[in-house]
PDB file of C-alpha atoms and ligand atoms in Angstrom:
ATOM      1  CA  UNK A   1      -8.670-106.217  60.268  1.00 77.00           C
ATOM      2  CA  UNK A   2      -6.043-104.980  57.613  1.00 86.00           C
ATOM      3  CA  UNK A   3      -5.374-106.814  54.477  1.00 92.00           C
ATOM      4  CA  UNK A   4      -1.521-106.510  55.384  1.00 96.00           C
ATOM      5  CA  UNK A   5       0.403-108.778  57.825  1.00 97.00           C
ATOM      6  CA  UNK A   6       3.990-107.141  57.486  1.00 98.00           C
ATOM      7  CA  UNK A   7       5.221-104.096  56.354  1.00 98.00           C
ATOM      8  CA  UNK A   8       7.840-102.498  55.255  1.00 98.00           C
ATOM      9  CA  UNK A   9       8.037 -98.890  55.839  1.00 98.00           C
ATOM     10  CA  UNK A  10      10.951 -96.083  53.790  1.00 98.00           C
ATOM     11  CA  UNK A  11      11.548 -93.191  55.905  1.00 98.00           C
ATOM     12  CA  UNK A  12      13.696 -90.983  54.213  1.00 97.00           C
ATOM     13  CA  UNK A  13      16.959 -89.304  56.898  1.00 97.00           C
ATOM     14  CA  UNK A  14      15.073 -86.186  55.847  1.00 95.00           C
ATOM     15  CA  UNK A  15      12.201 -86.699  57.415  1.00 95.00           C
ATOM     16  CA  UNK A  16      13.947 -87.106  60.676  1.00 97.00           C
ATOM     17  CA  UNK A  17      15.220 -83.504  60.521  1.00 96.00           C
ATOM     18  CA  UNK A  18      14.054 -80.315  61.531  1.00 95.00           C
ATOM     19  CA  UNK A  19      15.986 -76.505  61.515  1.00 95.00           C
ATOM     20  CA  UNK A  20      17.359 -77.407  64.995  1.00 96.00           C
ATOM     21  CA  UNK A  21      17.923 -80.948  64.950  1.00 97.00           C
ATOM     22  CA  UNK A  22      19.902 -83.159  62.533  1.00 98.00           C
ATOM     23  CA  UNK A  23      17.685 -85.845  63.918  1.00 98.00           C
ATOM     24  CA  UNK A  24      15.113 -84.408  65.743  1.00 97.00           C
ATOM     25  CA  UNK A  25      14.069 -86.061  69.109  1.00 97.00           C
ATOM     26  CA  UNK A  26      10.460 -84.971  68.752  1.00 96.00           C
ATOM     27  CA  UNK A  27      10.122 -86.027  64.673  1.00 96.00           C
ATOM     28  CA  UNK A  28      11.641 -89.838  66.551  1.00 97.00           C
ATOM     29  CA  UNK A  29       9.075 -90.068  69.560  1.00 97.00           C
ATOM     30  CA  UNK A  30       6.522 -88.979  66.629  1.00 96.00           C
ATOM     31  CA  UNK A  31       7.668 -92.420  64.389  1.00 97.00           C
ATOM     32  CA  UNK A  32       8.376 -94.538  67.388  1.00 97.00           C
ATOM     33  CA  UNK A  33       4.181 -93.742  68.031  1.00 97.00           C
ATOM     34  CA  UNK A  34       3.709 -94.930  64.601  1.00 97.00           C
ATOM     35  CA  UNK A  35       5.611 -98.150  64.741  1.00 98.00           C
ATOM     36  CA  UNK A  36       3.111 -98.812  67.741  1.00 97.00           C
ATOM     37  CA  UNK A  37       0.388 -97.915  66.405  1.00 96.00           C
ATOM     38  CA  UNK A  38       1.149-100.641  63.800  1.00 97.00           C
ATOM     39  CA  UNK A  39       2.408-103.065  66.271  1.00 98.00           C
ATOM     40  CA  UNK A  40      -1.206-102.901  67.955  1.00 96.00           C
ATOM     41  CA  UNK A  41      -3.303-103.908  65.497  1.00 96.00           C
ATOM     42  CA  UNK A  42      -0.617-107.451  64.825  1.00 97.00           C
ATOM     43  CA  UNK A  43       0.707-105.645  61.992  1.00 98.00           C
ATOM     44  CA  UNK A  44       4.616-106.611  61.239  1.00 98.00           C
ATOM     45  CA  UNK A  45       7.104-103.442  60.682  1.00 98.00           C
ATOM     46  CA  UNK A  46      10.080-103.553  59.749  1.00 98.00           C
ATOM     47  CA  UNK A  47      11.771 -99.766  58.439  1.00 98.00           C
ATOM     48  CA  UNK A  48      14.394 -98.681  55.892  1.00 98.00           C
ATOM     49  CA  UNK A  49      15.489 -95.772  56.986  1.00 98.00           C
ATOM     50  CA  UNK A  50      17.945 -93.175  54.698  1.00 98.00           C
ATOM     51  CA  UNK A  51      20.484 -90.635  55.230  1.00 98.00           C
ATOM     52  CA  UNK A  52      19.587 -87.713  53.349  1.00 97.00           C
ATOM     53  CA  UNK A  53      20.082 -85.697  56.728  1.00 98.00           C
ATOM     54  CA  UNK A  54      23.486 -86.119  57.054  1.00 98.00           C
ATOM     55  CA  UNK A  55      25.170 -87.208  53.785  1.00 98.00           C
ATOM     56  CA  UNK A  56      24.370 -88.148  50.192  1.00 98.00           C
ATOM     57  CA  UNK A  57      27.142 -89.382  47.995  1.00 98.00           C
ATOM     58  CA  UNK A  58      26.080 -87.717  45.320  1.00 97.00           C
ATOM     59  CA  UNK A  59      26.549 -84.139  46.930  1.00 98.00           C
ATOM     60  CA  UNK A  60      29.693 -85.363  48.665  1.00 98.00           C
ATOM     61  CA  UNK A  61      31.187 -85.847  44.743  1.00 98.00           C
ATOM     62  CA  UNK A  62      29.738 -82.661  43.626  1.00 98.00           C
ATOM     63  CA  UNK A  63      31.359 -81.184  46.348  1.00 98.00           C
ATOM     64  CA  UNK A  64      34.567 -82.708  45.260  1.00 98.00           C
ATOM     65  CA  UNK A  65      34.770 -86.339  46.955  1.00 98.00           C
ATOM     66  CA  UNK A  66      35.190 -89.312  45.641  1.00 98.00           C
ATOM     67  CA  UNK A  67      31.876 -90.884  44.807  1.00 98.00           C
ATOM     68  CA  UNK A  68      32.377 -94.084  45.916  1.00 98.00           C
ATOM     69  CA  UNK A  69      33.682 -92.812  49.191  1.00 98.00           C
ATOM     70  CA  UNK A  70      30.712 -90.273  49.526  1.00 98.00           C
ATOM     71  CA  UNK A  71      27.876 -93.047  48.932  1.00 98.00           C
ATOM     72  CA  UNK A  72      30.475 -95.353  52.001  1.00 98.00           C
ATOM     73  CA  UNK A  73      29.708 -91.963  54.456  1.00 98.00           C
ATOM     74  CA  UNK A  74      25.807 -91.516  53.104  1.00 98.00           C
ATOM     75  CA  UNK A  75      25.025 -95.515  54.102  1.00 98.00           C
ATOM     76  CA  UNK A  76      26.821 -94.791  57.504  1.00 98.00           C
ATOM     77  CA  UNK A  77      25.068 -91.879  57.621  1.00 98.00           C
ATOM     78  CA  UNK A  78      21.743 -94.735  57.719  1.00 98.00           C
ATOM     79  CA  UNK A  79      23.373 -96.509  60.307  1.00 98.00           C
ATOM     80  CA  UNK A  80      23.727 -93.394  62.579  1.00 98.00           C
ATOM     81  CA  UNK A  81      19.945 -92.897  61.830  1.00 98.00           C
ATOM     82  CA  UNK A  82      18.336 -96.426  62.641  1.00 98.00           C
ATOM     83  CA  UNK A  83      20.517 -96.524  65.616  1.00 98.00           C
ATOM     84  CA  UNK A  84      18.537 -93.521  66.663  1.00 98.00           C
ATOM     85  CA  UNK A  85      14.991 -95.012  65.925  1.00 98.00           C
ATOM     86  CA  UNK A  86      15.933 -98.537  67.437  1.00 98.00           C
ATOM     87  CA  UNK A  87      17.249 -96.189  70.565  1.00 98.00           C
ATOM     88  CA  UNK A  88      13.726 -94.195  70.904  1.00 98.00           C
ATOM     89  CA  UNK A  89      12.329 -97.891  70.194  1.00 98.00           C
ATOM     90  CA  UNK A  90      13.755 -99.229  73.110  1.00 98.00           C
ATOM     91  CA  UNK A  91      12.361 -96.496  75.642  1.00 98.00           C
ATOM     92  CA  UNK A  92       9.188 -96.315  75.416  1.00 98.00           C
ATOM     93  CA  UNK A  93       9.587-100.475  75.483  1.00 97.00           C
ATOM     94  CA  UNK A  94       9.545-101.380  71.719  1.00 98.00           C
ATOM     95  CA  UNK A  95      11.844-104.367  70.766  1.00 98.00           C
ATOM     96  CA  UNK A  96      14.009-103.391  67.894  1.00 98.00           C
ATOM     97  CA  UNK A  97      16.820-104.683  66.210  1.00 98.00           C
ATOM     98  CA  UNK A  98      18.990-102.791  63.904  1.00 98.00           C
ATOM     99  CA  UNK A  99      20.074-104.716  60.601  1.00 98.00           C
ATOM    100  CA  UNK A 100      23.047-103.438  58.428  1.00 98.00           C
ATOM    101  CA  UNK A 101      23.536-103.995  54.649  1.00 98.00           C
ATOM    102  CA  UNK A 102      27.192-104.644  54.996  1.00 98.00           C
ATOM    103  CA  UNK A 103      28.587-105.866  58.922  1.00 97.00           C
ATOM    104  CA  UNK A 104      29.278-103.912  61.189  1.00 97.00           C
ATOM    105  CA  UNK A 105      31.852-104.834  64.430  1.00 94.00           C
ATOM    106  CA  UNK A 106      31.636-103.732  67.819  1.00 96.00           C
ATOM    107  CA  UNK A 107      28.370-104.928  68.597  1.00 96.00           C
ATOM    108  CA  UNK A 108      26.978-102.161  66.912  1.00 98.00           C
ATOM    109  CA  UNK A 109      24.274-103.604  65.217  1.00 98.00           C
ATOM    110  CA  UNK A 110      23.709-106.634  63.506  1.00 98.00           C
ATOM    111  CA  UNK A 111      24.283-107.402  59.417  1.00 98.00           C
ATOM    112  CA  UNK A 112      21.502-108.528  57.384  1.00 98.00           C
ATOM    113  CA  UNK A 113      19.700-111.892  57.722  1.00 98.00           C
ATOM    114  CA  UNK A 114      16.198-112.394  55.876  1.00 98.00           C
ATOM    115  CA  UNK A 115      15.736-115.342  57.942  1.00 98.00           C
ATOM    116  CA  UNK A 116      16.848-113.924  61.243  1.00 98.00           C
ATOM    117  CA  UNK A 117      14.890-110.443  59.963  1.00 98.00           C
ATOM    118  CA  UNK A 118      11.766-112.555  59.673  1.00 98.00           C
ATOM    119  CA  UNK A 119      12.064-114.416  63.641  1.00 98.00           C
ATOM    120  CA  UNK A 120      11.945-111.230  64.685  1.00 98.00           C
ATOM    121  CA  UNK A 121       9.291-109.743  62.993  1.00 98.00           C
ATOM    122  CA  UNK A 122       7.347-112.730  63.905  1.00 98.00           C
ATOM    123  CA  UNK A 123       8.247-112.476  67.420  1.00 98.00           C
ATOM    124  CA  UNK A 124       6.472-108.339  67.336  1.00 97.00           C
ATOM    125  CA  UNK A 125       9.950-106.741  66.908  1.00 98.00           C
ATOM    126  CA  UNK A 126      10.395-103.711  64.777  1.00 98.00           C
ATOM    127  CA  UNK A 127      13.278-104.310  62.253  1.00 98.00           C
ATOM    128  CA  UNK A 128      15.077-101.146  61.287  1.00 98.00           C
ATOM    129  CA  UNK A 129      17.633-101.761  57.960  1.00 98.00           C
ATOM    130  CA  UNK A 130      19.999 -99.251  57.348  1.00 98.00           C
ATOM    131  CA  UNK A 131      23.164 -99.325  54.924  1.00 98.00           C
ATOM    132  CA  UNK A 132      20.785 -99.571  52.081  1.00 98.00           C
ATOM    133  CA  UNK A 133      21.897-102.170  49.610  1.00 98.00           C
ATOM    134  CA  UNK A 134      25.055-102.058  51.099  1.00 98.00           C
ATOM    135  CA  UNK A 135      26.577-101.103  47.632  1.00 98.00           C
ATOM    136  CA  UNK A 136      27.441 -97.747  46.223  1.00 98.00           C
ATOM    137  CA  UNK A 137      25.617 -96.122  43.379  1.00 97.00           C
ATOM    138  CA  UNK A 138      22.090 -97.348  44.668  1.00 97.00           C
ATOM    139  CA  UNK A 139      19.725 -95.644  46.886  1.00 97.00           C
ATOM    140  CA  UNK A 140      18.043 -96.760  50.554  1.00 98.00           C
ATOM    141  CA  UNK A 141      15.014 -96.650  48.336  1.00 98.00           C
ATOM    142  CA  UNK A 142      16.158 -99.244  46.343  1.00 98.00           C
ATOM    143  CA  UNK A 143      17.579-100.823  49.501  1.00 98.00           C
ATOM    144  CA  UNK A 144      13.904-100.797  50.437  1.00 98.00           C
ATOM    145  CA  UNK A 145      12.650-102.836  47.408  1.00 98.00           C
ATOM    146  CA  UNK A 146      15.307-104.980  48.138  1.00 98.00           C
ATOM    147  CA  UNK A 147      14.491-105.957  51.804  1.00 98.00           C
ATOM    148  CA  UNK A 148      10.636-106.074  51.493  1.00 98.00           C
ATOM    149  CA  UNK A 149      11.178-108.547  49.128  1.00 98.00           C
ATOM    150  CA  UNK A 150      13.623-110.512  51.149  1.00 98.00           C
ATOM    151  CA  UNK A 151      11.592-110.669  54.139  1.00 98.00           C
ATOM    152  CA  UNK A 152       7.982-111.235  51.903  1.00 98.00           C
ATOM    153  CA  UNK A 153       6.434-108.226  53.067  1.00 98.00           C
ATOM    154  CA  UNK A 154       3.112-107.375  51.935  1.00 98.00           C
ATOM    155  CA  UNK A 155       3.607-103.336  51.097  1.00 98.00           C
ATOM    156  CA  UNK A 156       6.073-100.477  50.640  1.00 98.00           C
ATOM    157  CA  UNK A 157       4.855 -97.573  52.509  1.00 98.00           C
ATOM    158  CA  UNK A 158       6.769 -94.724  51.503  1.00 98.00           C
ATOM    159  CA  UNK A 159       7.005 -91.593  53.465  1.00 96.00           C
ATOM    160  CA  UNK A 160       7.136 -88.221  51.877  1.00 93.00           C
ATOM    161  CA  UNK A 161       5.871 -84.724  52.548  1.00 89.00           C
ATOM    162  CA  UNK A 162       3.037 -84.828  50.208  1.00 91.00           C
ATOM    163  CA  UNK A 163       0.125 -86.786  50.475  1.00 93.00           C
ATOM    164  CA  UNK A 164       0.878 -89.401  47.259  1.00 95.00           C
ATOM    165  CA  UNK A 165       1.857 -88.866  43.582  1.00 95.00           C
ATOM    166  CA  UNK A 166       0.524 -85.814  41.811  1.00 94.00           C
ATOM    167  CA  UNK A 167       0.361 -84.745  37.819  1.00 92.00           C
ATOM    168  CA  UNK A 168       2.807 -82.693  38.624  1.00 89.00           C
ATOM    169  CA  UNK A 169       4.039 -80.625  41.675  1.00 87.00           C
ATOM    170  CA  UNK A 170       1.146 -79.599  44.356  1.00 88.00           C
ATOM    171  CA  UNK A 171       3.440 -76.992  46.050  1.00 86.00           C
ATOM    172  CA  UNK A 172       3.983 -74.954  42.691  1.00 90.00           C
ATOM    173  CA  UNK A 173       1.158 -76.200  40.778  1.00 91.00           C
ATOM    174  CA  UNK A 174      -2.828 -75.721  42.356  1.00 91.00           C
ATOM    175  CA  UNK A 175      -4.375 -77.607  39.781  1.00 93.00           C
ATOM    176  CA  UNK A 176      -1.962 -80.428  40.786  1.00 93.00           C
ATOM    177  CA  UNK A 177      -4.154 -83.971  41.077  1.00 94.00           C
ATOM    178  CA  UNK A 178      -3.011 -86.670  43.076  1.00 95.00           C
ATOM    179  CA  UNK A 179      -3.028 -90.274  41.186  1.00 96.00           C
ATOM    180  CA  UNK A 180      -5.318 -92.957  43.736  1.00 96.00           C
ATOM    181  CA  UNK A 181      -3.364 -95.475  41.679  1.00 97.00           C
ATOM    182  CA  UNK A 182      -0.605 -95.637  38.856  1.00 96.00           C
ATOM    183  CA  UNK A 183       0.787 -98.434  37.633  1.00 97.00           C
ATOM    184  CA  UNK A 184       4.983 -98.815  37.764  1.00 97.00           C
ATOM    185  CA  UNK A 185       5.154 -98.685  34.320  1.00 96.00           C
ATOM    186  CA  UNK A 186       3.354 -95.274  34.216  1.00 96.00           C
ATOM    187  CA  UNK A 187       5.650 -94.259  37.026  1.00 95.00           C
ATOM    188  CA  UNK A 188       8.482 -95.152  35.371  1.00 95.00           C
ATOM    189  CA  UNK A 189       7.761 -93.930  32.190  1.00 94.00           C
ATOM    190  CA  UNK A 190       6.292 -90.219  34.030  1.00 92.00           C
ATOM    191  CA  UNK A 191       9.888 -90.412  35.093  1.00 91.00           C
ATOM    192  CA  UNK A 192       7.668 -89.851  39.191  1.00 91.00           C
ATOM    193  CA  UNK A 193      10.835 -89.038  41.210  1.00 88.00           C
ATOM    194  CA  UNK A 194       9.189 -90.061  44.236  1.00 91.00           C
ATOM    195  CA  UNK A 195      11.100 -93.243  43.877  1.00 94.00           C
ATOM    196  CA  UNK A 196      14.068 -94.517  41.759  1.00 93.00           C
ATOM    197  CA  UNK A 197      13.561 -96.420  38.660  1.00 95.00           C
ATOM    198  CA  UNK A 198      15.589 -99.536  40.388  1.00 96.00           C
ATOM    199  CA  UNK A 199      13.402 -99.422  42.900  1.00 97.00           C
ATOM    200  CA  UNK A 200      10.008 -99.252  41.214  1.00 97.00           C
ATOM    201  CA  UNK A 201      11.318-101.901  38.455  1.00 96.00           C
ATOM    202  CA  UNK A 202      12.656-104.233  41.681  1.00 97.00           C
ATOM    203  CA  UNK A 203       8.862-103.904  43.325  1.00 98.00           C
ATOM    204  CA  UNK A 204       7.079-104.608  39.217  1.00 97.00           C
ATOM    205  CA  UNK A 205       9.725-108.125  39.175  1.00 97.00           C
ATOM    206  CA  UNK A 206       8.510-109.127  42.855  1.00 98.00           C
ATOM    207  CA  UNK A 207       4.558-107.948  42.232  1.00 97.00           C
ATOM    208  CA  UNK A 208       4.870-105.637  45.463  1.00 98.00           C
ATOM    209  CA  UNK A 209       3.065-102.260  45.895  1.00 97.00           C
ATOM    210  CA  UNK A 210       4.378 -99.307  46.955  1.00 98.00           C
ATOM    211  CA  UNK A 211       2.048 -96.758  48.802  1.00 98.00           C
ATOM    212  CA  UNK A 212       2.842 -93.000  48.548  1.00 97.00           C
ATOM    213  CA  UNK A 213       2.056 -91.370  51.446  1.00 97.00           C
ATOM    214  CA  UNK A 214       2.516 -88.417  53.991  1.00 95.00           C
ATOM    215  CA  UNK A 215       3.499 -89.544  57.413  1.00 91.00           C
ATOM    216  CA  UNK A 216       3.733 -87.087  60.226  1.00 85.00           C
ATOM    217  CA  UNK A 217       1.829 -84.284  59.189  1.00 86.00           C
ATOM    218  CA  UNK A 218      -1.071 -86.717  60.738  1.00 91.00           C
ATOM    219  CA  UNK A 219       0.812 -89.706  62.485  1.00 92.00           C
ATOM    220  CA  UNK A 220      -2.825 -91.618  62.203  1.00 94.00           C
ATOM    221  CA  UNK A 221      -2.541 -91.147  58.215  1.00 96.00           C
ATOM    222  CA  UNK A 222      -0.442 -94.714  58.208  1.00 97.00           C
ATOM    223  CA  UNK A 223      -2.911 -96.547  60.655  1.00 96.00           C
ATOM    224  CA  UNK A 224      -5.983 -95.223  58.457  1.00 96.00           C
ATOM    225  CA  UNK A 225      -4.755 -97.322  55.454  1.00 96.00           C
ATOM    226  CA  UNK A 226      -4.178 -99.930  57.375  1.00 96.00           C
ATOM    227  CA  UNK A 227      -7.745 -99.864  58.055  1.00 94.00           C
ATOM    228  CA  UNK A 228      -8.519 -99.614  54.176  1.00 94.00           C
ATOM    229  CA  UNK A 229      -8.916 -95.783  54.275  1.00 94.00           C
ATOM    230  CA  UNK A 230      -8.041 -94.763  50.497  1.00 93.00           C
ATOM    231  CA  UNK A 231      -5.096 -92.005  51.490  1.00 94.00           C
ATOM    232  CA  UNK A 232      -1.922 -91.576  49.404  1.00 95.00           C
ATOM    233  CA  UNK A 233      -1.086 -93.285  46.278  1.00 97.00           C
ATOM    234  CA  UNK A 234      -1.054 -96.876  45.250  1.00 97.00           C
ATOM    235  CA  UNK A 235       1.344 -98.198  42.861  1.00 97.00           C
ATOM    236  CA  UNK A 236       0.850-101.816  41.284  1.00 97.00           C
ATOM    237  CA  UNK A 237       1.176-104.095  38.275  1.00 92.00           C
TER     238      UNK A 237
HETATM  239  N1  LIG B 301      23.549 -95.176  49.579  1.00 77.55           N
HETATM  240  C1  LIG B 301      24.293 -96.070  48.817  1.00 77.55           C
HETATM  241  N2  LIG B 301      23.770 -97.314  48.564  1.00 77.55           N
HETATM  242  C2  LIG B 301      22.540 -97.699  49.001  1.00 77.55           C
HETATM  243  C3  LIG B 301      21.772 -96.781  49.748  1.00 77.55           C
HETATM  244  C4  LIG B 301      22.300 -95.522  50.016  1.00 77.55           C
HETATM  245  O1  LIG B 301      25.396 -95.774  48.404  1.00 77.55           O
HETATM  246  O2  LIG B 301      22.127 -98.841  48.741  1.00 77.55           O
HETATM  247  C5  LIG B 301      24.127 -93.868  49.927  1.00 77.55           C
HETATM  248  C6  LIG B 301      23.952 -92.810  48.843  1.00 77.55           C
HETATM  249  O3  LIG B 301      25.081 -91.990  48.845  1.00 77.55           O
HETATM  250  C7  LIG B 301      22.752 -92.045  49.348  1.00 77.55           C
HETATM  251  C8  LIG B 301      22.973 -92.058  50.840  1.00 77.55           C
HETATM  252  O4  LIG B 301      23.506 -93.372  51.094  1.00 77.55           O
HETATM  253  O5  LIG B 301      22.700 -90.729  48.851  1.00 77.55           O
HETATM  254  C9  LIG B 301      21.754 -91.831  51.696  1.00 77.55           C
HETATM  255  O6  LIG B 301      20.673 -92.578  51.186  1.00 77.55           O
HETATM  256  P1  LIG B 301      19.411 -91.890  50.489  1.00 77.55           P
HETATM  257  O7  LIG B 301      19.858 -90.726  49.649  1.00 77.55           O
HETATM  258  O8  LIG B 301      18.640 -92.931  49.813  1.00 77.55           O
HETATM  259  O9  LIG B 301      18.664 -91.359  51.764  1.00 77.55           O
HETATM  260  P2  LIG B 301      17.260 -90.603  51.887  1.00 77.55           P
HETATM  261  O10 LIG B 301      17.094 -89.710  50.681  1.00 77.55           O
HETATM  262  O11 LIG B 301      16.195 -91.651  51.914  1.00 77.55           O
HETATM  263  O12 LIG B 301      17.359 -89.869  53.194  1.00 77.55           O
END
């Protein structure tokens, strides 16, 4: 039995690339086997999913746009994203709804509701929230803080490439140790870029930890710390 009822998992657009695909079919099936791993031990999921793999406002203005107008394209970009899970969801027979931070017409997906959010996550659905905060000048990590809170969720799993927070980097640095805990002050204050500072001081305020880990390199990594397996990073009060 895991000590968490509902999660709330950050999957960064990134990690739903590869060099062919700007959302890779293969990298989808991998997280839609995830999600059901979770969803068979009568663990909640809901997912914030980002953008990173097909805009970022803040490259858009370096580039020249408008920033404002670039961070409007990198939340769509979300949308275009979760629409993809919540489509690999659906065939292989997992009930998801999609959740927007600002509405969206057309019957293209629904605009956020913590109350509705939680139904369905009660019910075994997968929530997927895209849009982020659905404000420019914040980030879909941020947007993460922001819905675990609003729908009570017990965690913050957040998906990266490396296994949890390091002294520094593992890639360019061998004698690189990874942190079993930190607290969000010392990850603020380390200035850890795994997450932004909003987000971090949003999860301190609400008491909510955030787990660093690395997702599909092993797709059972997630369902291990569900089972109380001490992989990735922990960050708490
Ligand atoms: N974004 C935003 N407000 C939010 C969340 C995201 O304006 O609350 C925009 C911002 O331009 C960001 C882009 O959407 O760069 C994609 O999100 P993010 O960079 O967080 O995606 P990820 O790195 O997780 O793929």
């Amino acid at each position: 039995m895991s000590k968490y009822k509902r999660i709330l998992l950050k999957l960064s657009g990134e990690a739903l690339a590869s060099t062919e695909h700007t959302i890779d079919p293969v990298t989808l099936n991998k997280v839609v086997d995830i999600i059901k791993s979770v969803l068979s031990q009568n663990i909640e999921i809901a997912i914030v999913v980002g953008g990173g793999n097909i805009f970022r406002g803040a490259a858009l203005a370096q580039a020249g746009m408008n920033r404002i107008t670039g961070d409007h394209m990198g939340m769509l970009a979300t949308v275009i994203n979760a629409l993809a899970i919540a489509d690999v969801c659906q065939k292989n027979k997992v009930d998801a709804l999609v959740m927007s931070g600002f509405s969206i017409g057309g019957g293209v997906c629904d605009s956020i509701n913590h109350v509705r959010a939680k139904q369905a996550l009660n019910k075994g659905r997968v929530v997927i929230f895209c849009a982020g905060t659905g404000s420019p000048c914040f980030t879909t990590d941020t947007g993460a803080a922001l819905r675990a809170i609003e729908i009570d969720a017990d965690i913050v799993f957040k998906a990266t490439k490396v296994d949890g927070i390091y002294t520094s980097d593992p890639i360019k640095n061998s004698d690189a140790k990874r942190y079993d805990s930190l607290s969000f002050d010392e990850a603020i204050e380390k200035n850890i870029q795994i997450m932004d500072v909003s987000a971090f001081a949003l999860c301190r305020e609400h008491n909510l930890e955030i787990c660093v880990f690395s997702m599909l390199e092993n797709t059972n990594t997630l369902l291990d710390i569900l089972k109380g397996e001490p992989l990735g990073t922990i960050v708490r009060k």
